[in-house]
JSON list of C-alpha atoms in Angstrom, two decimals:
[
{"chain": "Q", "resi": 7, "resn": "UNK", "atom": "CA", "xyz": [0.02, 0.04, -0.24]},
{"chain": "Q", "resi": 8, "resn": "UNK", "atom": "CA", "xyz": [1.56, 3.42, -1.10]},
{"chain": "Q", "resi": 9, "resn": "UNK", "atom": "CA", "xyz": [2.84, 5.43, 2.05]},
{"chain": "Q", "resi": 10, "resn": "UNK", "atom": "CA", "xyz": [0.78, 8.68, 2.61]},
{"chain": "Q", "resi": 11, "resn": "UNK", "atom": "CA", "xyz": [2.75, 11.92, 1.65]},
{"chain": "Q", "resi": 12, "resn": "UNK", "atom": "CA", "xyz": [4.72, 13.65, 4.33]},
{"chain": "Q", "resi": 13, "resn": "UNK", "atom": "CA", "xyz": [3.97, 17.33, 4.40]},
{"chain": "Q", "resi": 14, "resn": "UNK", "atom": "CA", "xyz": [5.73, 20.08, 6.31]},
{"chain": "Q", "resi": 15, "resn": "UNK", "atom": "CA", "xyz": [5.88, 23.70, 6.30]},
{"chain": "Q", "resi": 16, "resn": "UNK", "atom": "CA", "xyz": [9.26, 24.87, 4.59]},
{"chain": "Q", "resi": 17, "resn": "UNK", "atom": "CA", "xyz": [10.78, 28.25, 4.50]},
{"chain": "Q", "resi": 18, "resn": "UNK", "atom": "CA", "xyz": [11.28, 29.22, 0.89]},
{"chain": "Q", "resi": 19, "resn": "UNK", "atom": "CA", "xyz": [12.64, 32.94, 0.88]},
{"chain": "Q", "resi": 20, "resn": "UNK", "atom": "CA", "xyz": [11.85, 35.42, -1.72]},
{"chain": "Q", "resi": 21, "resn": "UNK", "atom": "CA", "xyz": [15.02, 37.07, -2.80]},
{"chain": "Q", "resi": 22, "resn": "UNK", "atom": "CA", "xyz": [13.65, 40.47, -2.48]},
{"chain": "Q", "resi": 23, "resn": "UNK", "atom": "CA", "xyz": [13.68, 40.05, 1.29]},
{"chain": "Q", "resi": 24, "resn": "UNK", "atom": "CA", "xyz": [16.43, 42.01, 3.07]},
{"chain": "Q", "resi": 25, "resn": "UNK", "atom": "CA", "xyz": [18.15, 41.72, 6.58]},
{"chain": "Q", "resi": 26, "resn": "UNK", "atom": "CA", "xyz": [18.94, 38.67, 8.54]},
{"chain": "Q", "resi": 27, "resn": "UNK", "atom": "CA", "xyz": [20.42, 38.20, 11.77]},
{"chain": "Q", "resi": 28, "resn": "UNK", "atom": "CA", "xyz": [22.22, 35.23, 13.39]},
{"chain": "Q", "resi": 29, "resn": "UNK", "atom": "CA", "xyz": [23.53, 33.73, 10.22]},
{"chain": "Q", "resi": 30, "resn": "UNK", "atom": "CA", "xyz": [27.19, 33.60, 9.38]},
{"chain": "Q", "resi": 31, "resn": "UNK", "atom": "CA", "xyz": [28.63, 35.76, 6.62]},
{"chain": "Q", "resi": 32, "resn": "UNK", "atom": "CA", "xyz": [29.45, 34.16, 3.52]},
{"chain": "Q", "resi": 33, "resn": "UNK", "atom": "CA", "xyz": [32.49, 34.99, 1.31]},
{"chain": "Q", "resi": 34, "resn": "UNK", "atom": "CA", "xyz": [31.58, 37.96, -0.96]},
{"chain": "Q", "resi": 35, "resn": "UNK", "atom": "CA", "xyz": [31.29, 37.30, -4.63]},
{"chain": "Q", "resi": 36, "resn": "UNK", "atom": "CA", "xyz": [30.30, 39.13, -7.67]},
{"chain": "Q", "resi": 37, "resn": "UNK", "atom": "CA", "xyz": [26.83, 40.17, -8.78]},
{"chain": "Q", "resi": 38, "resn": "UNK", "atom": "CA", "xyz": [24.39, 37.06, -8.99]},
{"chain": "Q", "resi": 39, "resn": "UNK", "atom": "CA", "xyz": [24.57, 35.46, -12.48]},
{"chain": "Q", "resi": 40, "resn": "UNK", "atom": "CA", "xyz": [21.04, 35.81, -13.90]},
{"chain": "Q", "resi": 41, "resn": "UNK", "atom": "CA", "xyz": [18.85, 32.83, -14.27]},
{"chain": "Q", "resi": 42, "resn": "UNK", "atom": "CA", "xyz": [17.20, 32.05, -17.47]},
{"chain": "Q", "resi": 43, "resn": "UNK", "atom": "CA", "xyz": [13.77, 33.57, -17.25]},
{"chain": "Q", "resi": 44, "resn": "UNK", "atom": "CA", "xyz": [10.92, 31.00, -17.16]},
{"chain": "Q", "resi": 45, "resn": "UNK", "atom": "CA", "xyz": [7.31, 31.17, -16.65]},
{"chain": "Q", "resi": 46, "resn": "UNK", "atom": "CA", "xyz": [6.28, 30.08, -13.10]},
{"chain": "Q", "resi": 47, "resn": "UNK", "atom": "CA", "xyz": [4.73, 26.75, -13.13]},
{"chain": "Q", "resi": 48, "resn": "UNK", "atom": "CA", "xyz": [4.62, 25.99, -9.58]},
{"chain": "Q", "resi": 49, "resn": "UNK", "atom": "CA", "xyz": [1.46, 25.93, -7.31]},
{"chain": "Q", "resi": 50, "resn": "UNK", "atom": "CA", "xyz": [3.02, 27.26, -4.11]},
{"chain": "Q", "resi": 51, "resn": "UNK", "atom": "CA", "xyz": [4.22, 23.62, -2.70]},
{"chain": "Q", "resi": 52, "resn": "UNK", "atom": "CA", "xyz": [7.55, 22.23, -3.48]},
{"chain": "Q", "resi": 53, "resn": "UNK", "atom": "CA", "xyz": [6.74, 18.60, -4.04]},
{"chain": "Q", "resi": 54, "resn": "UNK", "atom": "CA", "xyz": [9.53, 16.19, -3.96]},
{"chain": "Q", "resi": 55, "resn": "UNK", "atom": "CA", "xyz": [9.05, 12.65, -4.86]},
{"chain": "Q", "resi": 56, "resn": "UNK", "atom": "CA", "xyz": [11.51, 10.09, -3.92]},
{"chain": "Q", "resi": 57, "resn": "UNK", "atom": "CA", "xyz": [12.38, 6.63, -5.30]},
{"chain": "Q", "resi": 58, "resn": "UNK", "atom": "CA", "xyz": [14.33, 4.85, -2.81]},
{"chain": "Q", "resi": 59, "resn": "UNK", "atom": "CA", "xyz": [14.67, 0.99, -2.29]},
{"chain": "Q", "resi": 60, "resn": "UNK", "atom": "CA", "xyz": [12.23, 0.18, 0.54]},
{"chain": "Q", "resi": 61, "resn": "UNK", "atom": "CA", "xyz": [12.36, -3.75, 0.01]},
{"chain": "Q", "resi": 62, "resn": "UNK", "atom": "CA", "xyz": [15.15, -5.94, -1.01]},
{"chain": "Q", "resi": 63, "resn": "UNK", "atom": "CA", "xyz": [18.78, -6.04, -0.45]},
{"chain": "Q", "resi": 64, "resn": "UNK", "atom": "CA", "xyz": [19.30, -2.14, -0.34]},
{"chain": "Q", "resi": 65, "resn": "UNK", "atom": "CA", "xyz": [16.18, -1.51, 1.83]},
{"chain": "Q", "resi": 66, "resn": "UNK", "atom": "CA", "xyz": [18.39, -0.38, 4.89]},
{"chain": "Q", "resi": 67, "resn": "UNK", "atom": "CA", "xyz": [19.98, 2.33, 2.52]},
{"chain": "Q", "resi": 68, "resn": "UNK", "atom": "CA", "xyz": [16.38, 3.31, 1.45]},
{"chain": "Q", "resi": 69, "resn": "UNK", "atom": "CA", "xyz": [15.46, 3.94, 5.06]},
{"chain": "Q", "resi": 70, "resn": "UNK", "atom": "CA", "xyz": [18.62, 6.14, 5.44]},
{"chain": "Q", "resi": 71, "resn": "UNK", "atom": "CA", "xyz": [17.63, 8.22, 2.49]},
{"chain": "Q", "resi": 72, "resn": "UNK", "atom": "CA", "xyz": [14.18, 8.70, 3.86]},
{"chain": "Q", "resi": 73, "resn": "UNK", "atom": "CA", "xyz": [15.74, 9.93, 7.07]},
{"chain": "Q", "resi": 74, "resn": "UNK", "atom": "CA", "xyz": [18.07, 12.39, 5.18]},
{"chain": "Q", "resi": 75, "resn": "UNK", "atom": "CA", "xyz": [15.20, 14.03, 3.36]},
{"chain": "Q", "resi": 76, "resn": "UNK", "atom": "CA", "xyz": [13.21, 14.48, 6.71]},
{"chain": "Q", "resi": 77, "resn": "UNK", "atom": "CA", "xyz": [16.19, 15.90, 8.49]},
{"chain": "Q", "resi": 78, "resn": "UNK", "atom": "CA", "xyz": [16.69, 18.48, 5.62]},
{"chain": "Q", "resi": 79, "resn": "UNK", "atom": "CA", "xyz": [13.00, 19.50, 5.94]},
{"chain": "Q", "resi": 80, "resn": "UNK", "atom": "CA", "xyz": [13.56, 19.83, 9.71]},
{"chain": "Q", "resi": 81, "resn": "UNK", "atom": "CA", "xyz": [16.61, 22.11, 9.36]},
{"chain": "Q", "resi": 82, "resn": "UNK", "atom": "CA", "xyz": [15.09, 24.47, 6.88]},
{"chain": "Q", "resi": 83, "resn": "UNK", "atom": "CA", "xyz": [12.11, 24.57, 9.49]},
{"chain": "Q", "resi": 84, "resn": "UNK", "atom": "CA", "xyz": [14.60, 25.68, 12.20]},
{"chain": "Q", "resi": 85, "resn": "UNK", "atom": "CA", "xyz": [14.94, 29.22, 10.51]},
{"chain": "Q", "resi": 86, "resn": "UNK", "atom": "CA", "xyz": [12.00, 30.97, 11.75]},
{"chain": "Q", "resi": 87, "resn": "UNK", "atom": "CA", "xyz": [12.85, 34.39, 10.32]},
{"chain": "Q", "resi": 88, "resn": "UNK", "atom": "CA", "xyz": [10.53, 34.26, 7.51]},
{"chain": "Q", "resi": 89, "resn": "UNK", "atom": "CA", "xyz": [7.06, 33.26, 6.40]},
{"chain": "Q", "resi": 90, "resn": "UNK", "atom": "CA", "xyz": [6.61, 29.73, 5.42]},
{"chain": "Q", "resi": 91, "resn": "UNK", "atom": "CA", "xyz": [5.16, 27.65, 2.58]},
{"chain": "Q", "resi": 92, "resn": "UNK", "atom": "CA", "xyz": [4.67, 24.07, 2.22]},
{"chain": "Q", "resi": 93, "resn": "UNK", "atom": "CA", "xyz": [6.73, 21.26, 0.93]},
{"chain": "Q", "resi": 94, "resn": "UNK", "atom": "CA", "xyz": [5.60, 17.70, 0.39]},
{"chain": "Q", "resi": 95, "resn": "UNK", "atom": "CA", "xyz": [7.73, 14.51, 0.59]},
{"chain": "Q", "resi": 96, "resn": "UNK", "atom": "CA", "xyz": [6.12, 11.56, -1.26]},
{"chain": "Q", "resi": 97, "resn": "UNK", "atom": "CA", "xyz": [8.29, 8.34, -0.94]},
{"chain": "Q", "resi": 98, "resn": "UNK", "atom": "CA", "xyz": [8.00, 5.51, -3.22]},
{"chain": "Q", "resi": 99, "resn": "UNK", "atom": "CA", "xyz": [9.71, 2.31, -3.55]},
{"chain": "Q", "resi": 100, "resn": "UNK", "atom": "CA", "xyz": [12.27, 1.98, -6.38]},
{"chain": "Q", "resi": 101, "resn": "UNK", "atom": "CA", "xyz": [12.66, -1.87, -5.77]},
{"chain": "Q", "resi": 102, "resn": "UNK", "atom": "CA", "xyz": [9.00, -2.58, -6.21]},
{"chain": "Q", "resi": 103, "resn": "UNK", "atom": "CA", "xyz": [6.62, -1.97, -9.24]},
{"chain": "Q", "resi": 104, "resn": "UNK", "atom": "CA", "xyz": [8.77, 0.80, -10.82]},
{"chain": "Q", "resi": 105, "resn": "UNK", "atom": "CA", "xyz": [6.26, 1.58, -13.43]},
{"chain": "Q", "resi": 106, "resn": "UNK", "atom": "CA", "xyz": [3.54, 2.04, -10.87]},
{"chain": "Q", "resi": 107, "resn": "UNK", "atom": "CA", "xyz": [5.76, 4.20, -8.80]},
{"chain": "Q", "resi": 108, "resn": "UNK", "atom": "CA", "xyz": [6.38, 6.52, -11.71]},
{"chain": "Q", "resi": 109, "resn": "UNK", "atom": "CA", "xyz": [2.79, 6.71, -12.62]},
{"chain": "Q", "resi": 110, "resn": "UNK", "atom": "CA", "xyz": [1.77, 7.65, -9.17]},
{"chain": "Q", "resi": 111, "resn": "UNK", "atom": "CA", "xyz": [4.32, 10.34, -8.75]},
{"chain": "Q", "resi": 112, "resn": "UNK", "atom": "CA", "xyz": [3.47, 11.72, -12.28]},
{"chain": "Q", "resi": 113, "resn": "UNK", "atom": "CA", "xyz": [-0.26, 11.73, -11.16]},
{"chain": "Q", "resi": 114, "resn": "UNK", "atom": "CA", "xyz": [0.48, 13.55, -8.04]},
{"chain": "Q", "resi": 115, "resn": "UNK", "atom": "CA", "xyz": [2.20, 16.24, -10.15]},
{"chain": "Q", "resi": 116, "resn": "UNK", "atom": "CA", "xyz": [5.57, 16.23, -8.14]},
{"chain": "Q", "resi": 117, "resn": "UNK", "atom": "CA", "xyz": [8.15, 19.03, -9.02]},
{"chain": "Q", "resi": 118, "resn": "UNK", "atom": "CA", "xyz": [11.15, 16.97, -8.51]},
{"chain": "Q", "resi": 119, "resn": "UNK", "atom": "CA", "xyz": [12.01, 13.18, -8.26]},
{"chain": "Q", "resi": 120, "resn": "UNK", "atom": "CA", "xyz": [15.18, 12.17, -6.28]},
{"chain": "Q", "resi": 121, "resn": "UNK", "atom": "CA", "xyz": [16.34, 8.79, -7.41]},
{"chain": "Q", "resi": 122, "resn": "UNK", "atom": "CA", "xyz": [18.18, 6.16, -5.09]},
{"chain": "Q", "resi": 123, "resn": "UNK", "atom": "CA", "xyz": [21.85, 7.15, -4.37]},
{"chain": "Q", "resi": 124, "resn": "UNK", "atom": "CA", "xyz": [23.12, 3.51, -4.47]},
{"chain": "Q", "resi": 125, "resn": "UNK", "atom": "CA", "xyz": [22.04, 2.72, -8.23]},
{"chain": "Q", "resi": 126, "resn": "UNK", "atom": "CA", "xyz": [22.16, 4.34, -11.48]},
{"chain": "Q", "resi": 127, "resn": "UNK", "atom": "CA", "xyz": [19.07, 6.16, -12.75]},
{"chain": "Q", "resi": 128, "resn": "UNK", "atom": "CA", "xyz": [17.25, 3.97, -15.34]},
{"chain": "Q", "resi": 129, "resn": "UNK", "atom": "CA", "xyz": [17.41, 5.35, -18.97]},
{"chain": "Q", "resi": 130, "resn": "UNK", "atom": "CA", "xyz": [13.72, 5.46, -19.25]},
{"chain": "Q", "resi": 131, "resn": "UNK", "atom": "CA", "xyz": [13.10, 7.39, -15.93]},
{"chain": "Q", "resi": 132, "resn": "UNK", "atom": "CA", "xyz": [12.62, 10.76, -17.36]},
{"chain": "Q", "resi": 133, "resn": "UNK", "atom": "CA", "xyz": [10.18, 9.55, -20.05]},
{"chain": "Q", "resi": 134, "resn": "UNK", "atom": "CA", "xyz": [8.03, 8.03, -17.52]},
{"chain": "Q", "resi": 135, "resn": "UNK", "atom": "CA", "xyz": [8.00, 11.18, -15.04]},
{"chain": "Q", "resi": 136, "resn": "UNK", "atom": "CA", "xyz": [7.48, 13.50, -18.08]},
{"chain": "Q", "resi": 137, "resn": "UNK", "atom": "CA", "xyz": [8.65, 17.15, -17.59]},
{"chain": "Q", "resi": 138, "resn": "UNK", "atom": "CA", "xyz": [9.31, 16.59, -13.90]},
{"chain": "Q", "resi": 139, "resn": "UNK", "atom": "CA", "xyz": [13.02, 17.24, -12.96]},
{"chain": "Q", "resi": 140, "resn": "UNK", "atom": "CA", "xyz": [14.63, 13.74, -12.04]},
{"chain": "Q", "resi": 141, "resn": "UNK", "atom": "CA", "xyz": [17.96, 13.97, -9.98]},
{"chain": "Q", "resi": 142, "resn": "UNK", "atom": "CA", "xyz": [20.09, 10.91, -9.38]},
{"chain": "Q", "resi": 143, "resn": "UNK", "atom": "CA", "xyz": [21.49, 11.24, -5.85]},
{"chain": "Q", "resi": 144, "resn": "UNK", "atom": "CA", "xyz": [24.56, 9.41, -6.97]},
{"chain": "Q", "resi": 145, "resn": "UNK", "atom": "CA", "xyz": [25.66, 12.64, -8.35]},
{"chain": "Q", "resi": 146, "resn": "UNK", "atom": "CA", "xyz": [26.22, 13.93, -4.74]},
{"chain": "Q", "resi": 147, "resn": "UNK", "atom": "CA", "xyz": [28.34, 11.01, -3.99]},
{"chain": "Q", "resi": 148, "resn": "UNK", "atom": "CA", "xyz": [32.17, 12.04, -3.80]},
{"chain": "Q", "resi": 149, "resn": "UNK", "atom": "CA", "xyz": [33.63, 9.13, -5.93]},
{"chain": "Q", "resi": 150, "resn": "UNK", "atom": "CA", "xyz": [30.28, 7.98, -7.30]},
{"chain": "Q", "resi": 151, "resn": "UNK", "atom": "CA", "xyz": [29.61, 5.76, -4.26]},
{"chain": "Q", "resi": 152, "resn": "UNK", "atom": "CA", "xyz": [27.68, 6.84, -1.08]},
{"chain": "Q", "resi": 153, "resn": "UNK", "atom": "CA", "xyz": [29.62, 6.27, 1.99]},
{"chain": "Q", "resi": 154, "resn": "UNK", "atom": "CA", "xyz": [28.38, 5.54, 5.56]},
{"chain": "Q", "resi": 155, "resn": "UNK", "atom": "CA", "xyz": [27.67, 8.66, 7.59]},
{"chain": "Q", "resi": 156, "resn": "UNK", "atom": "CA", "xyz": [29.99, 9.76, 10.12]},
{"chain": "Q", "resi": 157, "resn": "UNK", "atom": "CA", "xyz": [29.22, 9.70, 13.65]},
{"chain": "Q", "resi": 158, "resn": "UNK", "atom": "CA", "xyz": [27.66, 13.09, 13.97]},
{"chain": "Q", "resi": 159, "resn": "UNK", "atom": "CA", "xyz": [25.35, 12.78, 11.01]},
{"chain": "Q", "resi": 160, "resn": "UNK", "atom": "CA", "xyz": [24.46, 9.10, 11.93]},
{"chain": "Q", "resi": 161, "resn": "UNK", "atom": "CA", "xyz": [23.17, 10.44, 15.29]},
{"chain": "Q", "resi": 162, "resn": "UNK", "atom": "CA", "xyz": [21.04, 13.05, 13.33]},
{"chain": "Q", "resi": 163, "resn": "UNK", "atom": "CA", "xyz": [19.61, 10.28, 10.81]},
{"chain": "Q", "resi": 164, "resn": "UNK", "atom": "CA", "xyz": [18.51, 8.22, 13.99]},
{"chain": "Q", "resi": 165, "resn": "UNK", "atom": "CA", "xyz": [16.61, 11.19, 15.42]},
{"chain": "Q", "resi": 166, "resn": "UNK", "atom": "CA", "xyz": [14.39, 10.41, 12.27]},
{"chain": "Q", "resi": 167, "resn": "UNK", "atom": "CA", "xyz": [14.55, 6.90, 12.29]},
{"chain": "Q", "resi": 168, "resn": "UNK", "atom": "CA", "xyz": [15.83, 5.18, 15.37]},
{"chain": "Q", "resi": 169, "resn": "UNK", "atom": "CA", "xyz": [15.76, 1.70, 13.86]},
{"chain": "Q", "resi": 170, "resn": "UNK", "atom": "CA", "xyz": [18.30, 2.42, 11.09]},
{"chain": "Q", "resi": 171, "resn": "UNK", "atom": "CA", "xyz": [20.84, -0.27, 10.51]},
{"chain": "Q", "resi": 172, "resn": "UNK", "atom": "CA", "xyz": [22.64, 1.60, 7.57]},
{"chain": "Q", "resi": 173, "resn": "UNK", "atom": "CA", "xyz": [23.56, 5.18, 6.91]},
{"chain": "Q", "resi": 174, "resn": "UNK", "atom": "CA", "xyz": [24.82, 5.11, 3.28]},
{"chain": "Q", "resi": 175, "resn": "UNK", "atom": "CA", "xyz": [22.74, 7.55, 1.04]},
{"chain": "Q", "resi": 176, "resn": "UNK", "atom": "CA", "xyz": [21.43, 9.53, 3.82]},
{"chain": "Q", "resi": 177, "resn": "UNK", "atom": "CA", "xyz": [23.70, 12.53, 3.31]},
{"chain": "Q", "resi": 178, "resn": "UNK", "atom": "CA", "xyz": [23.06, 12.60, -0.43]},
{"chain": "Q", "resi": 179, "resn": "UNK", "atom": "CA", "xyz": [19.33, 12.43, 0.15]},
{"chain": "Q", "resi": 180, "resn": "UNK", "atom": "CA", "xyz": [19.68, 15.36, 2.62]},
{"chain": "Q", "resi": 181, "resn": "UNK", "atom": "CA", "xyz": [21.69, 17.52, 0.21]},
{"chain": "Q", "resi": 182, "resn": "UNK", "atom": "CA", "xyz": [19.27, 16.73, -2.58]},
{"chain": "Q", "resi": 183, "resn": "UNK", "atom": "CA", "xyz": [16.34, 18.29, -0.72]},
{"chain": "Q", "resi": 184, "resn": "UNK", "atom": "CA", "xyz": [18.53, 21.29, 0.33]},
{"chain": "Q", "resi": 185, "resn": "UNK", "atom": "CA", "xyz": [19.59, 21.94, -3.19]},
{"chain": "Q", "resi": 186, "resn": "UNK", "atom": "CA", "xyz": [16.04, 21.72, -4.43]},
{"chain": "Q", "resi": 187, "resn": "UNK", "atom": "CA", "xyz": [14.77, 24.38, -1.83]},
{"chain": "Q", "resi": 188, "resn": "UNK", "atom": "CA", "xyz": [17.58, 26.67, -2.78]},
{"chain": "Q", "resi": 189, "resn": "UNK", "atom": "CA", "xyz": [16.78, 26.35, -6.51]},
{"chain": "Q", "resi": 190, "resn": "UNK", "atom": "CA", "xyz": [13.17, 27.44, -5.54]},
{"chain": "Q", "resi": 191, "resn": "UNK", "atom": "CA", "xyz": [14.51, 30.37, -3.67]},
{"chain": "Q", "resi": 192, "resn": "UNK", "atom": "CA", "xyz": [16.64, 31.41, -6.59]},
{"chain": "Q", "resi": 193, "resn": "UNK", "atom": "CA", "xyz": [13.89, 31.30, -9.10]},
{"chain": "Q", "resi": 194, "resn": "UNK", "atom": "CA", "xyz": [11.14, 32.26, -6.68]},
{"chain": "Q", "resi": 195, "resn": "UNK", "atom": "CA", "xyz": [9.11, 29.26, -8.02]},
{"chain": "Q", "resi": 196, "resn": "UNK", "atom": "CA", "xyz": [8.69, 25.61, -7.14]},
{"chain": "Q", "resi": 197, "resn": "UNK", "atom": "CA", "xyz": [7.70, 24.18, -10.62]},
{"chain": "Q", "resi": 198, "resn": "UNK", "atom": "CA", "xyz": [10.05, 21.70, -11.96]},
{"chain": "Q", "resi": 199, "resn": "UNK", "atom": "CA", "xyz": [11.07, 23.93, -15.07]},
{"chain": "Q", "resi": 200, "resn": "UNK", "atom": "CA", "xyz": [12.12, 26.64, -12.63]},
{"chain": "Q", "resi": 201, "resn": "UNK", "atom": "CA", "xyz": [13.91, 24.16, -10.44]},
{"chain": "Q", "resi": 202, "resn": "UNK", "atom": "CA", "xyz": [15.86, 22.73, -13.42]},
{"chain": "Q", "resi": 203, "resn": "UNK", "atom": "CA", "xyz": [16.79, 26.36, -14.24]},
{"chain": "Q", "resi": 204, "resn": "UNK", "atom": "CA", "xyz": [17.81, 27.28, -10.88]},
{"chain": "Q", "resi": 205, "resn": "UNK", "atom": "CA", "xyz": [19.59, 24.05, -9.83]},
{"chain": "Q", "resi": 206, "resn": "UNK", "atom": "CA", "xyz": [23.13, 24.75, -11.49]},
{"chain": "Q", "resi": 207, "resn": "UNK", "atom": "CA", "xyz": [23.09, 28.21, -9.74]},
{"chain": "Q", "resi": 208, "resn": "UNK", "atom": "CA", "xyz": [23.03, 26.34, -6.45]},
{"chain": "Q", "resi": 209, "resn": "UNK", "atom": "CA", "xyz": [26.52, 24.92, -6.81]},
{"chain": "Q", "resi": 210, "resn": "UNK", "atom": "CA", "xyz": [28.28, 27.12, -9.33]},
{"chain": "Q", "resi": 211, "resn": "UNK", "atom": "CA", "xyz": [28.94, 30.47, -7.52]},
{"chain": "Q", "resi": 212, "resn": "UNK", "atom": "CA", "xyz": [31.85, 31.71, -5.37]},
{"chain": "Q", "resi": 213, "resn": "UNK", "atom": "CA", "xyz": [30.25, 32.13, -2.04]},
{"chain": "Q", "resi": 214, "resn": "UNK", "atom": "CA", "xyz": [30.60, 28.81, -0.46]},
{"chain": "Q", "resi": 215, "resn": "UNK", "atom": "CA", "xyz": [28.06, 27.81, 2.03]},
{"chain": "Q", "resi": 216, "resn": "UNK", "atom": "CA", "xyz": [27.49, 24.55, 3.94]},
{"chain": "Q", "resi": 217, "resn": "UNK", "atom": "CA", "xyz": [24.08, 24.87, 5.29]},
{"chain": "Q", "resi": 218, "resn": "UNK", "atom": "CA", "xyz": [20.56, 26.13, 4.38]},
{"chain": "Q", "resi": 219, "resn": "UNK", "atom": "CA", "xyz": [20.95, 29.07, 6.73]},
{"chain": "Q", "resi": 220, "resn": "UNK", "atom": "CA", "xyz": [24.35, 30.14, 5.21]},
{"chain": "Q", "resi": 221, "resn": "UNK", "atom": "CA", "xyz": [23.27, 29.96, 1.80]},
{"chain": "Q", "resi": 222, "resn": "UNK", "atom": "CA", "xyz": [20.18, 31.88, 2.24]},
{"chain": "Q", "resi": 223, "resn": "UNK", "atom": "CA", "xyz": [21.96, 34.52, 3.89]},
{"chain": "Q", "resi": 224, "resn": "UNK", "atom": "CA", "xyz": [24.46, 34.70, 0.96]},
{"chain": "Q", "resi": 225, "resn": "UNK", "atom": "CA", "xyz": [21.47, 34.89, -1.46]},
{"chain": "Q", "resi": 226, "resn": "UNK", "atom": "CA", "xyz": [19.91, 37.63, 0.34]},
{"chain": "Q", "resi": 227, "resn": "UNK", "atom": "CA", "xyz": [23.19, 39.58, 0.13]},
{"chain": "Q", "resi": 228, "resn": "UNK", "atom": "CA", "xyz": [22.94, 38.98, -3.79]},
{"chain": "Q", "resi": 229, "resn": "UNK", "atom": "CA", "xyz": [26.00, 36.63, -3.91]},
{"chain": "Q", "resi": 230, "resn": "UNK", "atom": "CA", "xyz": [26.34, 33.63, -5.96]},
{"chain": "Q", "resi": 231, "resn": "UNK", "atom": "CA", "xyz": [26.31, 30.44, -3.85]},
{"chain": "Q", "resi": 232, "resn": "UNK", "atom": "CA", "xyz": [28.16, 27.19, -4.11]},
{"chain": "Q", "resi": 233, "resn": "UNK", "atom": "CA", "xyz": [26.42, 24.84, -1.74]},
{"chain": "Q", "resi": 234, "resn": "UNK", "atom": "CA", "xyz": [28.64, 22.25, -0.43]},
{"chain": "Q", "resi": 235, "resn": "UNK", "atom": "CA", "xyz": [26.69, 20.42, 2.27]},
{"chain": "Q", "resi": 236, "resn": "UNK", "atom": "CA", "xyz": [26.86, 17.03, 3.99]},
{"chain": "Q", "resi": 237, "resn": "UNK", "atom": "CA", "xyz": [28.66, 15.52, 1.08]},
{"chain": "Q", "resi": 238, "resn": "UNK", "atom": "CA", "xyz": [30.78, 18.31, 0.27]},
{"chain": "Q", "resi": 239, "resn": "UNK", "atom": "CA", "xyz": [31.77, 19.66, -3.22]},
{"chain": "Q", "resi": 240, "resn": "UNK", "atom": "CA", "xyz": [29.79, 17.87, -5.94]},
{"chain": "Q", "resi": 241, "resn": "UNK", "atom": "CA", "xyz": [31.79, 15.20, -7.74]}
]
């Protein structure tokens, strides 16, 4: 039986906002690189579908990835300096009936799909999902292989799921959600077309930031960001 969507309020900042206290300063950079103009396609909710293994040999990693997405949402919520708008996490099993999972996510109109960090993205994935942005989390893995989390992040993952028996993939899933939320900030839209346009701008600037708060602070200062989160620089 499909799991019910997990819905939480997430802070997606308008770039027009000014002023922020308590966030560390990021390294200054040149003026922000313009993002290609696209017509807004979002509905005000950043809807993120996931395809992680929930059964079979890699189920433990799938659980770690679910926990990583939940912690990312929690960290965004921890910044209470701005109004909120919703984000929706819809988890589906990549190790089950994949065609049915594709169809369900497409029917729900998700803006973004995060694919399992432990396996390559199937060649037909984008065709099944349609115009939705599909991100292979293995792209976040340094060296192409997700590693077990360190002690500190393992403890954080277990606050979301105390029963975790593995942690590989959790960091990649965390960084995927943060990157998506930052892309929505940059484009001021949660639609898939806008996320695709804004995604490269999250990791290509000169103002290095390691967290949601640091990156938002830099964006509000009109800086180009380079998000290097739990997994570090994109491989």
